[in-house]
CSV table of C-alpha atoms and ligand atoms in Angstrom, one decimal:
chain,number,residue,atom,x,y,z
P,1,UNK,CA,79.5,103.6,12.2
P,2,UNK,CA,83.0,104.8,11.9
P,3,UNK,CA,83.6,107.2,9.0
P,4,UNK,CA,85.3,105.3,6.0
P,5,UNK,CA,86.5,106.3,3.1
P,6,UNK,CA,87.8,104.6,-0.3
P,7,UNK,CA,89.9,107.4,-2.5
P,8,UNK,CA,91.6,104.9,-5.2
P,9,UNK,CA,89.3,103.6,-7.4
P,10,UNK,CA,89.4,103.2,-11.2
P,11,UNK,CA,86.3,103.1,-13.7
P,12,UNK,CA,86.8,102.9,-17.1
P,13,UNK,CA,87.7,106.3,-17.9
P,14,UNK,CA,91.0,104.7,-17.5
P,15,UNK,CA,91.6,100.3,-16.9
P,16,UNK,CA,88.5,100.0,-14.4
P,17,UNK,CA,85.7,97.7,-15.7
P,18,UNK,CA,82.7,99.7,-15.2
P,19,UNK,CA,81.5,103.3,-15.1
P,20,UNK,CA,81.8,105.3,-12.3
P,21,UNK,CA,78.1,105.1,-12.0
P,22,UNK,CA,78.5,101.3,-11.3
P,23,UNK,CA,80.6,102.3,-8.5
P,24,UNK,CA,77.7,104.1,-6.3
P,25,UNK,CA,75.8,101.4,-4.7
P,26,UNK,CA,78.2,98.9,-3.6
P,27,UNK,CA,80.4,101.7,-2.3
P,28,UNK,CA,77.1,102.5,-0.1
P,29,UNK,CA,76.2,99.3,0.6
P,30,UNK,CA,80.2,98.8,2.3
P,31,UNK,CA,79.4,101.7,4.5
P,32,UNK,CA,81.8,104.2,2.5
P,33,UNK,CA,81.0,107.5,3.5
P,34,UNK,CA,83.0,109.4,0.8
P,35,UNK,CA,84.0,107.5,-2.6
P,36,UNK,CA,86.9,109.0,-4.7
P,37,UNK,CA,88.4,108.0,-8.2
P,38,UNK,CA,91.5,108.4,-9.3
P,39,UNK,CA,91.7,107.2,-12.7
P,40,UNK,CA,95.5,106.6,-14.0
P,41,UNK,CA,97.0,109.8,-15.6
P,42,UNK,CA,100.2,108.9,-17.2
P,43,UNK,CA,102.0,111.8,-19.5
P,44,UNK,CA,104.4,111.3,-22.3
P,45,UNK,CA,104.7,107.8,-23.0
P,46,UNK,CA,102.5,107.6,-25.8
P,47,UNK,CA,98.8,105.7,-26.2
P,48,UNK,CA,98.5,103.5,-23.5
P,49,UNK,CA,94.9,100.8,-22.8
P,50,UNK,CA,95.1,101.0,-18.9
P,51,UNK,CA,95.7,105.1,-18.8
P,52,UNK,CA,94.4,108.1,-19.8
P,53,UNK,CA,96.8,111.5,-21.0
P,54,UNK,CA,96.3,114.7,-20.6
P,55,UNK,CA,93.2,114.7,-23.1
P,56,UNK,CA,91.3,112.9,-21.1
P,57,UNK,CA,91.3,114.5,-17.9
P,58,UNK,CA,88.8,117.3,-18.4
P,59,UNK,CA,85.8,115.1,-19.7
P,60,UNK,CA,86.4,113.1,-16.7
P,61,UNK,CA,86.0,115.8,-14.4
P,62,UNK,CA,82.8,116.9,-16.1
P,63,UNK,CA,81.4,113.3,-15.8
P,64,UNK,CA,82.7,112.5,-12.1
P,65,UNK,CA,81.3,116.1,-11.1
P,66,UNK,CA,77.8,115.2,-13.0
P,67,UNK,CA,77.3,112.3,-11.3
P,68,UNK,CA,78.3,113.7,-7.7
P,69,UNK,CA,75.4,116.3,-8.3
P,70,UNK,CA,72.8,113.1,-9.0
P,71,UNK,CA,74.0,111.0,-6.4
P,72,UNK,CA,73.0,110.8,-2.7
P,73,UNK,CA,73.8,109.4,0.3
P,74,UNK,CA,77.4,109.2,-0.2
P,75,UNK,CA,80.0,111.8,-1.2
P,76,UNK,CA,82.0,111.8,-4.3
P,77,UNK,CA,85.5,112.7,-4.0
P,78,UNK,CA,87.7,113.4,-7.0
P,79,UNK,CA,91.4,112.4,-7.3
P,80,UNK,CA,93.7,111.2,-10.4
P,81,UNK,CA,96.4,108.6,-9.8
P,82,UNK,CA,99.6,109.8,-11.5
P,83,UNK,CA,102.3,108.2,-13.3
P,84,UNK,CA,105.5,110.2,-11.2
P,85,UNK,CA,108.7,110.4,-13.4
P,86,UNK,CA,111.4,113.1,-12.5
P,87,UNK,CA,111.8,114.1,-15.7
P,88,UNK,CA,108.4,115.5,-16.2
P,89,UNK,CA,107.4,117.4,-12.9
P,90,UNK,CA,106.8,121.0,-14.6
P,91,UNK,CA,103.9,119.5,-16.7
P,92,UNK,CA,102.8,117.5,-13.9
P,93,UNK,CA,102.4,120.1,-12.1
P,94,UNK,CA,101.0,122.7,-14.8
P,95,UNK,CA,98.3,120.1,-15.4
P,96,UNK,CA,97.1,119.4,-11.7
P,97,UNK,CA,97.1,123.1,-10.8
P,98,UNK,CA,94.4,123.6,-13.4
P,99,UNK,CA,92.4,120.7,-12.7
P,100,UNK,CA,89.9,120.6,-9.9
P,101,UNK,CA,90.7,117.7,-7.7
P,102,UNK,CA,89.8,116.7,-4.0
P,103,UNK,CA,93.6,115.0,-3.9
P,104,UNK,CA,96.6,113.7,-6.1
P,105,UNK,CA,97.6,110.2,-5.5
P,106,UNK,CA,101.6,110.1,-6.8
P,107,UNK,CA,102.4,106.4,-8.3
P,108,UNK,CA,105.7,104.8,-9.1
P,109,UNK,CA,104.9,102.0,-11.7
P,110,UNK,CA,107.4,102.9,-14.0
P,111,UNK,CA,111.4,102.2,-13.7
P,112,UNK,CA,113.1,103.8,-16.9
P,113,UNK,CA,110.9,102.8,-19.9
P,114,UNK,CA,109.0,99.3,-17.9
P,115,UNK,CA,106.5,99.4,-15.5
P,116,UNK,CA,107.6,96.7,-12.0
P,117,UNK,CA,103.5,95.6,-12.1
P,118,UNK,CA,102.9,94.0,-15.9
P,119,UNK,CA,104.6,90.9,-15.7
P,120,UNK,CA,107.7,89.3,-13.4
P,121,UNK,CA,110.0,88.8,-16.9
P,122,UNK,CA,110.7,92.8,-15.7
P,123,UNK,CA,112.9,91.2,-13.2
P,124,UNK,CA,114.7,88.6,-15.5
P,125,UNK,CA,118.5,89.1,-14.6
P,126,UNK,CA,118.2,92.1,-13.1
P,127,UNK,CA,119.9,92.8,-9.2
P,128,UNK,CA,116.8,92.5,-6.4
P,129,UNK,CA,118.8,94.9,-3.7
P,130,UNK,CA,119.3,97.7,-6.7
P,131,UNK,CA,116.1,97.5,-7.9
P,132,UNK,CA,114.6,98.0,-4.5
P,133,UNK,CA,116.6,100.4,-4.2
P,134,UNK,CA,115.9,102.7,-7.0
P,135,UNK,CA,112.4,101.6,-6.6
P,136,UNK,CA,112.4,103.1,-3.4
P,137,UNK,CA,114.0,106.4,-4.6
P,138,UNK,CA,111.9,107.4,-7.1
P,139,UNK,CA,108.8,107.9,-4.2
P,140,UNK,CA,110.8,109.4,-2.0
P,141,UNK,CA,111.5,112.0,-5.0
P,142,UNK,CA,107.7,111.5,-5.6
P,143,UNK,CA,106.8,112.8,-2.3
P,144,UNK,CA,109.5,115.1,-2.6
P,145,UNK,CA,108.0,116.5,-5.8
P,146,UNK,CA,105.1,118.8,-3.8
P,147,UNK,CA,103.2,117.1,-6.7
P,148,UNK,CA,101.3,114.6,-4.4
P,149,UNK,CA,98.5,114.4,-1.3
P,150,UNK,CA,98.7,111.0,-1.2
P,151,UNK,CA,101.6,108.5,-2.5
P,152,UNK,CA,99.9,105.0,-3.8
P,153,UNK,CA,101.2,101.6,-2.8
P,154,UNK,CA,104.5,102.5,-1.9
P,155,UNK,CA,106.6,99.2,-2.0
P,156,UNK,CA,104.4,98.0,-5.5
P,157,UNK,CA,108.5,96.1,-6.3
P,158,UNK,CA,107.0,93.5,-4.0
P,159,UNK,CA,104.5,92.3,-6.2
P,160,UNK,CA,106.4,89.0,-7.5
P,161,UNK,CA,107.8,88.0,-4.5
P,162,UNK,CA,111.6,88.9,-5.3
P,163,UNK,CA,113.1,90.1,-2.0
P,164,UNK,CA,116.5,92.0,-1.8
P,165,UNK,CA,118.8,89.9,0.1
P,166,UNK,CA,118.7,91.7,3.6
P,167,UNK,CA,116.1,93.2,5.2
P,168,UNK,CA,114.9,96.6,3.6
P,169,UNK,CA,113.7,97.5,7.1
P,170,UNK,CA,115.7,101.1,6.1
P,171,UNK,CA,114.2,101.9,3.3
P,172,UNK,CA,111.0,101.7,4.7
P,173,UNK,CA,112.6,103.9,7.8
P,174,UNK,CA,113.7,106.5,4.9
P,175,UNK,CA,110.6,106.8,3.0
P,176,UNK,CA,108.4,107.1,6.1
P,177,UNK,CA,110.7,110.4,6.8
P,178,UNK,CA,111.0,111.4,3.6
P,179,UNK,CA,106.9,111.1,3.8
P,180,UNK,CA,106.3,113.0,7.2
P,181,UNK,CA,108.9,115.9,5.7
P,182,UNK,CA,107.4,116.4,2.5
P,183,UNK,CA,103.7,116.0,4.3
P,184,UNK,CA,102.1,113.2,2.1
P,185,UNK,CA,99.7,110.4,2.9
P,186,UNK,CA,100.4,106.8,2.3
P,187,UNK,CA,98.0,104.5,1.9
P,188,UNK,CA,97.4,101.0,3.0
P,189,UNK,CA,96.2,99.1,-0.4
P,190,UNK,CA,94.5,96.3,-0.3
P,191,UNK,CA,94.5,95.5,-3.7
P,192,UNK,CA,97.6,93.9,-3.0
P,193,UNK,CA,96.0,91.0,-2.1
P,194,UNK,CA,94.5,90.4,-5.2
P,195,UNK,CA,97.7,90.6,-7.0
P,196,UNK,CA,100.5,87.8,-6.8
P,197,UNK,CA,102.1,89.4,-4.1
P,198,UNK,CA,99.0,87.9,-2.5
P,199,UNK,CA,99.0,90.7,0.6
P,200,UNK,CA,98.2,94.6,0.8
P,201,UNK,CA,101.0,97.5,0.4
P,202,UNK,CA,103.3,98.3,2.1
P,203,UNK,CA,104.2,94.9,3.5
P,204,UNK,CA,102.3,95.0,7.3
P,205,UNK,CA,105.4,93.9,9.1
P,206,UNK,CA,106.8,98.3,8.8
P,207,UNK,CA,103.3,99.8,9.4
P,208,UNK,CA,104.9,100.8,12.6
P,209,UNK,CA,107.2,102.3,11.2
P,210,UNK,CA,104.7,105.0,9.0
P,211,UNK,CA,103.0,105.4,12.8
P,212,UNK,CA,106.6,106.1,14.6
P,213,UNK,CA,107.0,108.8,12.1
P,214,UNK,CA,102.9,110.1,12.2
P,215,UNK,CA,102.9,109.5,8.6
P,216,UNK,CA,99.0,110.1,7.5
P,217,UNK,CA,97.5,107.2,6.2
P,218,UNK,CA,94.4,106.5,3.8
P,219,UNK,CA,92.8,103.2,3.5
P,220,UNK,CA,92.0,102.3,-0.5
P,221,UNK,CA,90.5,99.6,-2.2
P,222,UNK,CA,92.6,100.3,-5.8
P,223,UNK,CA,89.4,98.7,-6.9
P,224,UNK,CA,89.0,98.1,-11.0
P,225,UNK,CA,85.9,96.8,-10.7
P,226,UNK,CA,82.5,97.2,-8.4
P,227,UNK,CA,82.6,94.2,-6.1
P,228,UNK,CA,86.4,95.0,-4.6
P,229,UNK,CA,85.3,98.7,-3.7
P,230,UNK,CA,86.5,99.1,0.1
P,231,UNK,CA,87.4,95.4,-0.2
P,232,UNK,CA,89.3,93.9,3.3
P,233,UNK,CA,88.9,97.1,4.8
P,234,UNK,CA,87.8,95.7,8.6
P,235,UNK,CA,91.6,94.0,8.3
P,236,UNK,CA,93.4,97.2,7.0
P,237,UNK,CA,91.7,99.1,9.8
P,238,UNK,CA,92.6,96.4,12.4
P,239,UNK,CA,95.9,96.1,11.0
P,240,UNK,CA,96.6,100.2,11.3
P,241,UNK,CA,94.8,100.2,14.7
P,242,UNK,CA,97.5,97.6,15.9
P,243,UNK,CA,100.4,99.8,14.4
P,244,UNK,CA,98.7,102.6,16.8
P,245,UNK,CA,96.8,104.5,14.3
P,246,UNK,CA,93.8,105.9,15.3
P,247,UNK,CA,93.3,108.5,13.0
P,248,UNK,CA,92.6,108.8,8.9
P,249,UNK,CA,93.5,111.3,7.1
P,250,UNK,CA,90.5,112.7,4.1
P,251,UNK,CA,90.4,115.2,1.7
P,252,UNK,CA,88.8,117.9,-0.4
P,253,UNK,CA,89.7,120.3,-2.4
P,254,UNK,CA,93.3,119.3,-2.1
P,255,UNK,CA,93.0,120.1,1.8
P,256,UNK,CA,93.5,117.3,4.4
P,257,UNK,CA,91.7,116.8,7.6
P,258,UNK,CA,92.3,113.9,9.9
P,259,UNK,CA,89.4,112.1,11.1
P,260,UNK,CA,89.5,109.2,14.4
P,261,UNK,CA,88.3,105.8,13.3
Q,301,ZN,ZN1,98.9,102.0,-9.2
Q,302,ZN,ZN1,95.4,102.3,-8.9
Protein backbone atom coordinates (compact mmCIF):
# COMPACT_ATOMS: atom_id res chain seq x y z
CA UNK A 1 0.00 0.00 0.00
CA UNK A 2 1.27 3.31 -0.97
CA UNK A 3 2.40 5.47 1.97
CA UNK A 4 -0.35 8.16 2.83
CA UNK A 5 -0.46 10.64 4.99
CA UNK A 6 -3.26 13.19 6.44
CA UNK A 7 -1.35 16.31 8.25
CA UNK A 8 -4.57 18.80 8.70
CA UNK A 9 -6.75 17.70 11.09
CA UNK A 10 -8.62 19.46 13.84
CA UNK A 11 -9.92 17.85 17.26
CA UNK A 12 -11.38 19.83 19.66
CA UNK A 13 -8.51 21.45 21.21
CA UNK A 14 -9.54 23.91 18.68
CA UNK A 15 -13.30 23.70 16.30
CA UNK A 16 -12.81 19.80 15.64
CA UNK A 17 -15.69 17.66 17.10
CA UNK A 18 -13.96 15.04 18.91
CA UNK A 19 -10.69 14.41 20.75
CA UNK A 20 -7.71 13.53 19.16
CA UNK A 21 -8.16 10.18 20.53
CA UNK A 22 -11.34 9.68 18.32
CA UNK A 23 -9.10 10.37 15.50
CA UNK A 24 -6.85 7.00 15.77
CA UNK A 25 -8.89 4.35 14.37
CA UNK A 26 -10.53 5.57 11.46
CA UNK A 27 -7.34 7.30 10.42
CA UNK A 28 -5.98 3.48 10.56
CA UNK A 29 -8.72 1.90 9.17
CA UNK A 30 -8.19 4.68 5.78
CA UNK A 31 -4.75 3.31 5.50
CA UNK A 32 -3.01 6.58 6.93
CA UNK A 33 0.33 5.77 7.74
CA UNK A 34 1.18 8.99 9.61
CA UNK A 35 -1.81 11.26 11.13
CA UNK A 36 -0.99 14.92 12.07
CA UNK A 37 -3.08 17.74 13.80
CA UNK A 38 -2.86 21.03 13.33
CA UNK A 39 -5.31 22.63 15.47
CA UNK A 40 -6.03 26.55 14.55
CA UNK A 41 -3.64 28.97 16.26
CA UNK A 42 -4.80 32.39 15.79
CA UNK A 43 -2.87 35.33 17.80
CA UNK A 44 -4.16 38.74 18.77
CA UNK A 45 -7.61 38.88 17.83
CA UNK A 46 -9.09 38.28 20.97
CA UNK A 47 -11.29 34.98 22.37
CA UNK A 48 -12.29 33.21 19.54
CA UNK A 49 -14.83 29.43 19.61
CA UNK A 50 -13.10 27.77 16.52
CA UNK A 51 -9.28 28.76 17.64
CA UNK A 52 -6.96 28.44 20.21
CA UNK A 53 -4.19 31.50 21.35
CA UNK A 54 -1.07 31.23 22.49
CA UNK A 55 -2.32 29.66 25.92
CA UNK A 56 -3.38 26.81 24.53
CA UNK A 57 -0.65 25.52 22.59
CA UNK A 58 1.55 23.94 25.25
CA UNK A 59 -1.26 21.62 26.82
CA UNK A 60 -1.87 20.57 23.44
CA UNK A 61 1.47 19.37 22.77
CA UNK A 62 1.54 17.57 26.07
CA UNK A 63 -1.81 15.73 25.11
CA UNK A 64 -0.96 15.09 21.23
CA UNK A 65 2.54 13.85 22.48
CA UNK A 66 0.74 11.46 25.27
CA UNK A 67 -1.30 9.98 23.06
CA UNK A 68 1.47 9.26 20.28
CA UNK A 69 3.36 7.37 23.07
CA UNK A 70 0.00 4.96 23.66
CA UNK A 71 -0.86 4.58 20.24
CA UNK A 72 0.29 2.02 17.69
CA UNK A 73 0.21 1.16 14.40
CA UNK A 74 0.15 4.55 13.00
CA UNK A 75 2.38 7.52 13.55
CA UNK A 76 1.31 10.76 15.06
CA UNK A 77 2.62 13.80 13.54
CA UNK A 78 2.26 17.21 15.16
CA UNK A 79 1.48 20.47 13.30
CA UNK A 80 -0.62 23.76 14.21
CA UNK A 81 -2.48 25.62 11.53
CA UNK A 82 -1.80 29.29 11.82
CA UNK A 83 -3.73 32.39 11.40
CA UNK A 84 -0.83 34.47 8.98
CA UNK A 85 -1.25 38.26 9.24
CA UNK A 86 1.77 40.55 8.33
CA UNK A 87 1.59 42.43 11.05
CA UNK A 88 2.34 39.90 13.60
CA UNK A 89 5.27 37.74 12.11
CA UNK A 90 7.88 38.33 15.12
CA UNK A 91 5.46 36.61 17.62
CA UNK A 92 4.56 34.16 15.14
CA UNK A 93 7.63 33.23 14.88
CA UNK A 94 8.87 33.57 18.64
CA UNK A 95 6.07 31.12 19.42
CA UNK A 96 6.73 28.33 16.78
CA UNK A 97 10.45 28.33 17.49
CA UNK A 98 9.73 27.24 21.02
CA UNK A 99 7.15 24.82 20.28
CA UNK A 100 7.95 21.27 19.16
CA UNK A 101 6.13 20.65 15.97
CA UNK A 102 6.65 18.04 13.02
CA UNK A 103 5.45 21.15 10.54
CA UNK A 104 3.62 24.60 10.39
CA UNK A 105 0.76 24.81 8.12
CA UNK A 106 0.43 28.97 7.25
CA UNK A 107 -3.40 29.90 6.66
CA UNK A 108 -4.97 32.96 5.13
CA UNK A 109 -8.62 33.14 6.50
CA UNK A 110 -8.43 36.60 7.57
CA UNK A 111 -8.61 39.84 5.17
CA UNK A 112 -8.30 43.03 7.45
CA UNK A 113 -10.58 42.37 10.55
CA UNK A 114 -13.12 39.42 8.55
CA UNK A 115 -12.34 36.04 7.79
CA UNK A 116 -13.40 35.12 3.51
CA UNK A 117 -14.78 31.42 5.05
CA UNK A 118 -17.70 32.48 7.73
CA UNK A 119 -20.33 33.46 5.65
CA UNK A 120 -20.69 35.01 1.76
CA UNK A 121 -22.28 38.54 3.25
CA UNK A 122 -18.11 39.07 3.55
CA UNK A 123 -18.42 39.65 -0.12
CA UNK A 124 -21.55 41.99 -0.09
CA UNK A 125 -20.47 45.00 -2.41
CA UNK A 126 -17.08 44.38 -2.35
CA UNK A 127 -14.80 44.18 -6.05
CA UNK A 128 -14.26 40.13 -6.84
CA UNK A 129 -10.87 40.91 -9.07
CA UNK A 130 -9.39 43.03 -5.81
CA UNK A 131 -10.32 40.77 -3.50
CA UNK A 132 -8.66 37.91 -5.21
CA UNK A 133 -6.18 39.84 -5.57
CA UNK A 134 -5.20 40.82 -2.12
CA UNK A 135 -6.39 37.37 -1.24
CA UNK A 136 -3.76 36.05 -3.14
CA UNK A 137 -1.06 38.46 -1.74
CA UNK A 138 -1.29 37.80 1.65
CA UNK A 139 0.06 33.78 0.96
CA UNK A 140 2.47 34.75 -1.11
CA UNK A 141 3.78 37.01 1.90
CA UNK A 142 2.70 33.92 3.96
CA UNK A 143 5.14 31.72 2.27
CA UNK A 144 7.36 34.55 2.07
CA UNK A 145 7.25 34.79 5.83
CA UNK A 146 9.93 31.62 6.49
CA UNK A 147 7.11 31.07 9.06
CA UNK A 148 5.44 28.06 7.20
CA UNK A 149 6.31 24.23 5.97
CA UNK A 150 3.24 23.91 4.49
CA UNK A 151 0.61 26.80 3.20
CA UNK A 152 -3.21 25.44 3.69
CA UNK A 153 -5.85 25.78 1.03
CA UNK A 154 -4.37 28.31 -0.92
CA UNK A 155 -7.23 29.90 -3.07
CA UNK A 156 -9.88 29.48 0.32
CA UNK A 157 -11.65 33.17 -1.69
CA UNK A 158 -13.25 30.50 -3.79
CA UNK A 159 -15.46 29.14 -1.33
CA UNK A 160 -18.78 31.09 -2.49
CA UNK A 161 -18.41 30.81 -5.87
CA UNK A 162 -17.59 34.59 -6.69
CA UNK A 163 -15.06 34.53 -9.58
CA UNK A 164 -12.93 37.64 -10.60
CA UNK A 165 -14.02 38.57 -14.00
CA UNK A 166 -10.99 37.04 -16.09
CA UNK A 167 -9.15 34.22 -15.57
CA UNK A 168 -6.80 34.24 -12.40
CA UNK A 169 -4.75 31.70 -14.32
CA UNK A 170 -1.64 34.31 -13.10
CA UNK A 171 -2.11 34.42 -9.83
CA UNK A 172 -2.01 30.89 -9.49
CA UNK A 173 1.34 31.15 -11.91
CA UNK A 174 2.72 33.76 -9.16
CA UNK A 175 1.99 31.92 -6.09
CA UNK A 176 3.28 28.66 -7.36
CA UNK A 177 6.76 30.64 -7.77
CA UNK A 178 6.48 32.55 -5.00
CA UNK A 179 5.97 28.84 -3.31
CA UNK A 180 8.98 26.95 -5.07
CA UNK A 181 11.23 30.27 -4.01
CA UNK A 182 10.36 30.48 -0.46
CA UNK A 183 10.37 26.30 -0.36
CA UNK A 184 6.82 25.66 1.08
CA UNK A 185 4.28 22.77 0.52
CA UNK A 186 0.89 23.29 -0.68
CA UNK A 187 -1.59 21.10 -0.15
CA UNK A 188 -4.42 19.64 -2.01
CA UNK A 189 -7.64 19.96 0.56
CA UNK A 190 -10.36 18.09 0.21
CA UNK A 191 -12.39 19.60 2.59
CA UNK A 192 -13.33 21.79 -0.03
CA UNK A 193 -15.78 19.65 -1.09
CA UNK A 194 -17.57 19.72 1.85
CA UNK A 195 -17.89 23.34 1.83
CA UNK A 196 -20.10 25.41 -0.65
CA UNK A 197 -17.45 25.79 -3.03
CA UNK A 198 -18.51 22.16 -3.39
CA UNK A 199 -14.75 21.07 -4.78
CA UNK A 200 -11.16 20.67 -3.12
CA UNK A 201 -8.38 23.64 -3.04
CA UNK A 202 -6.83 24.98 -5.16
CA UNK A 203 -9.27 24.69 -7.94
CA UNK A 204 -7.85 21.27 -10.03
CA UNK A 205 -7.92 23.09 -13.39
CA UNK A 206 -3.92 24.93 -12.12
CA UNK A 207 -2.59 21.79 -10.40
CA UNK A 208 -0.29 21.82 -13.32
CA UNK A 209 0.69 24.60 -12.68
CA UNK A 210 2.15 23.76 -8.79
CA UNK A 211 3.88 20.62 -10.81
CA UNK A 212 5.50 22.95 -13.65
CA UNK A 213 7.03 24.79 -10.85
CA UNK A 214 7.97 21.25 -8.52
CA UNK A 215 5.95 22.92 -5.85
CA UNK A 216 5.78 20.04 -2.89
CA UNK A 217 2.51 18.99 -2.29
CA UNK A 218 0.68 17.24 0.80
CA UNK A 219 -2.66 15.64 0.55
CA UNK A 220 -5.08 16.73 3.76
CA UNK A 221 -8.35 15.84 4.80
CA UNK A 222 -8.88 19.41 6.96
CA UNK A 223 -11.08 16.98 8.78
CA UNK A 224 -13.26 18.48 11.92
CA UNK A 225 -14.57 15.41 12.68
CA UNK A 226 -13.61 11.42 12.59
CA UNK A 227 -15.46 10.17 9.61
CA UNK A 228 -13.81 12.83 6.89
CA UNK A 229 -10.19 11.90 8.06
CA UNK A 230 -8.21 11.26 4.65
CA UNK A 231 -11.69 11.75 3.10
CA UNK A 232 -11.55 11.63 -1.16
CA UNK A 233 -8.04 10.95 -0.96
CA UNK A 234 -7.97 7.98 -4.00
CA UNK A 235 -9.31 11.32 -6.14
CA UNK A 236 -6.69 13.86 -4.79
CA UNK A 237 -4.08 11.30 -5.49
CA UNK A 238 -5.50 10.57 -9.01
CA UNK A 239 -6.00 14.13 -9.57
CA UNK A 240 -2.08 15.07 -8.57
CA UNK A 241 -0.87 11.87 -10.46
CA UNK A 242 -2.64 13.37 -13.66
CA UNK A 243 -0.88 16.90 -12.99
CA UNK A 244 2.43 14.60 -13.12
CA UNK A 245 3.04 14.30 -9.41
CA UNK A 246 4.45 11.36 -8.29
CA UNK A 247 5.96 12.29 -5.19
CA UNK A 248 4.55 13.63 -1.60
CA UNK A 249 6.21 15.53 0.45
CA UNK A 250 6.11 14.41 4.72
CA UNK A 251 7.53 15.71 7.66
CA UNK A 252 8.99 15.61 11.13
CA UNK A 253 10.51 17.61 13.22
CA UNK A 254 10.07 20.51 10.88
CA UNK A 255 12.30 18.52 8.21
CA UNK A 256 10.71 17.48 4.80
CA UNK A 257 11.30 14.33 2.98
CA UNK A 258 9.58 13.52 -0.26
CA UNK A 259 8.24 10.13 -0.56
CA UNK A 260 6.86 8.37 -4.33
CA UNK A 261 3.14 7.48 -4.13
ZN1 LIG B 1 -8.11 26.78 7.41
ZN1 LIG C 1 -8.02 23.65 8.90
Amino acid sequence: MIYRTDYHIHSSFSDGRAAPEDYIAPAVAAGLREIGFAEHLTLFRGPLDWSMDASGVEPYLKHIDNLSRNVSGIRIRTGLEVDFSPGIIKEIHALLSKSKLDYTIGAVHYLGDSTVDMGPEFYDGKDIDTLWEDYFNHVVAAAASGLFDIIAHCDLIRIYGFRPSSDPEKLYRNLAASFKMHDVAFEVNTNGRNRPIGDFYPDRKYLSIFREENVPVCVNSDAHMPSRVAQYFDEAYDLLKRAGYSEMAVFKNRERFMIPF
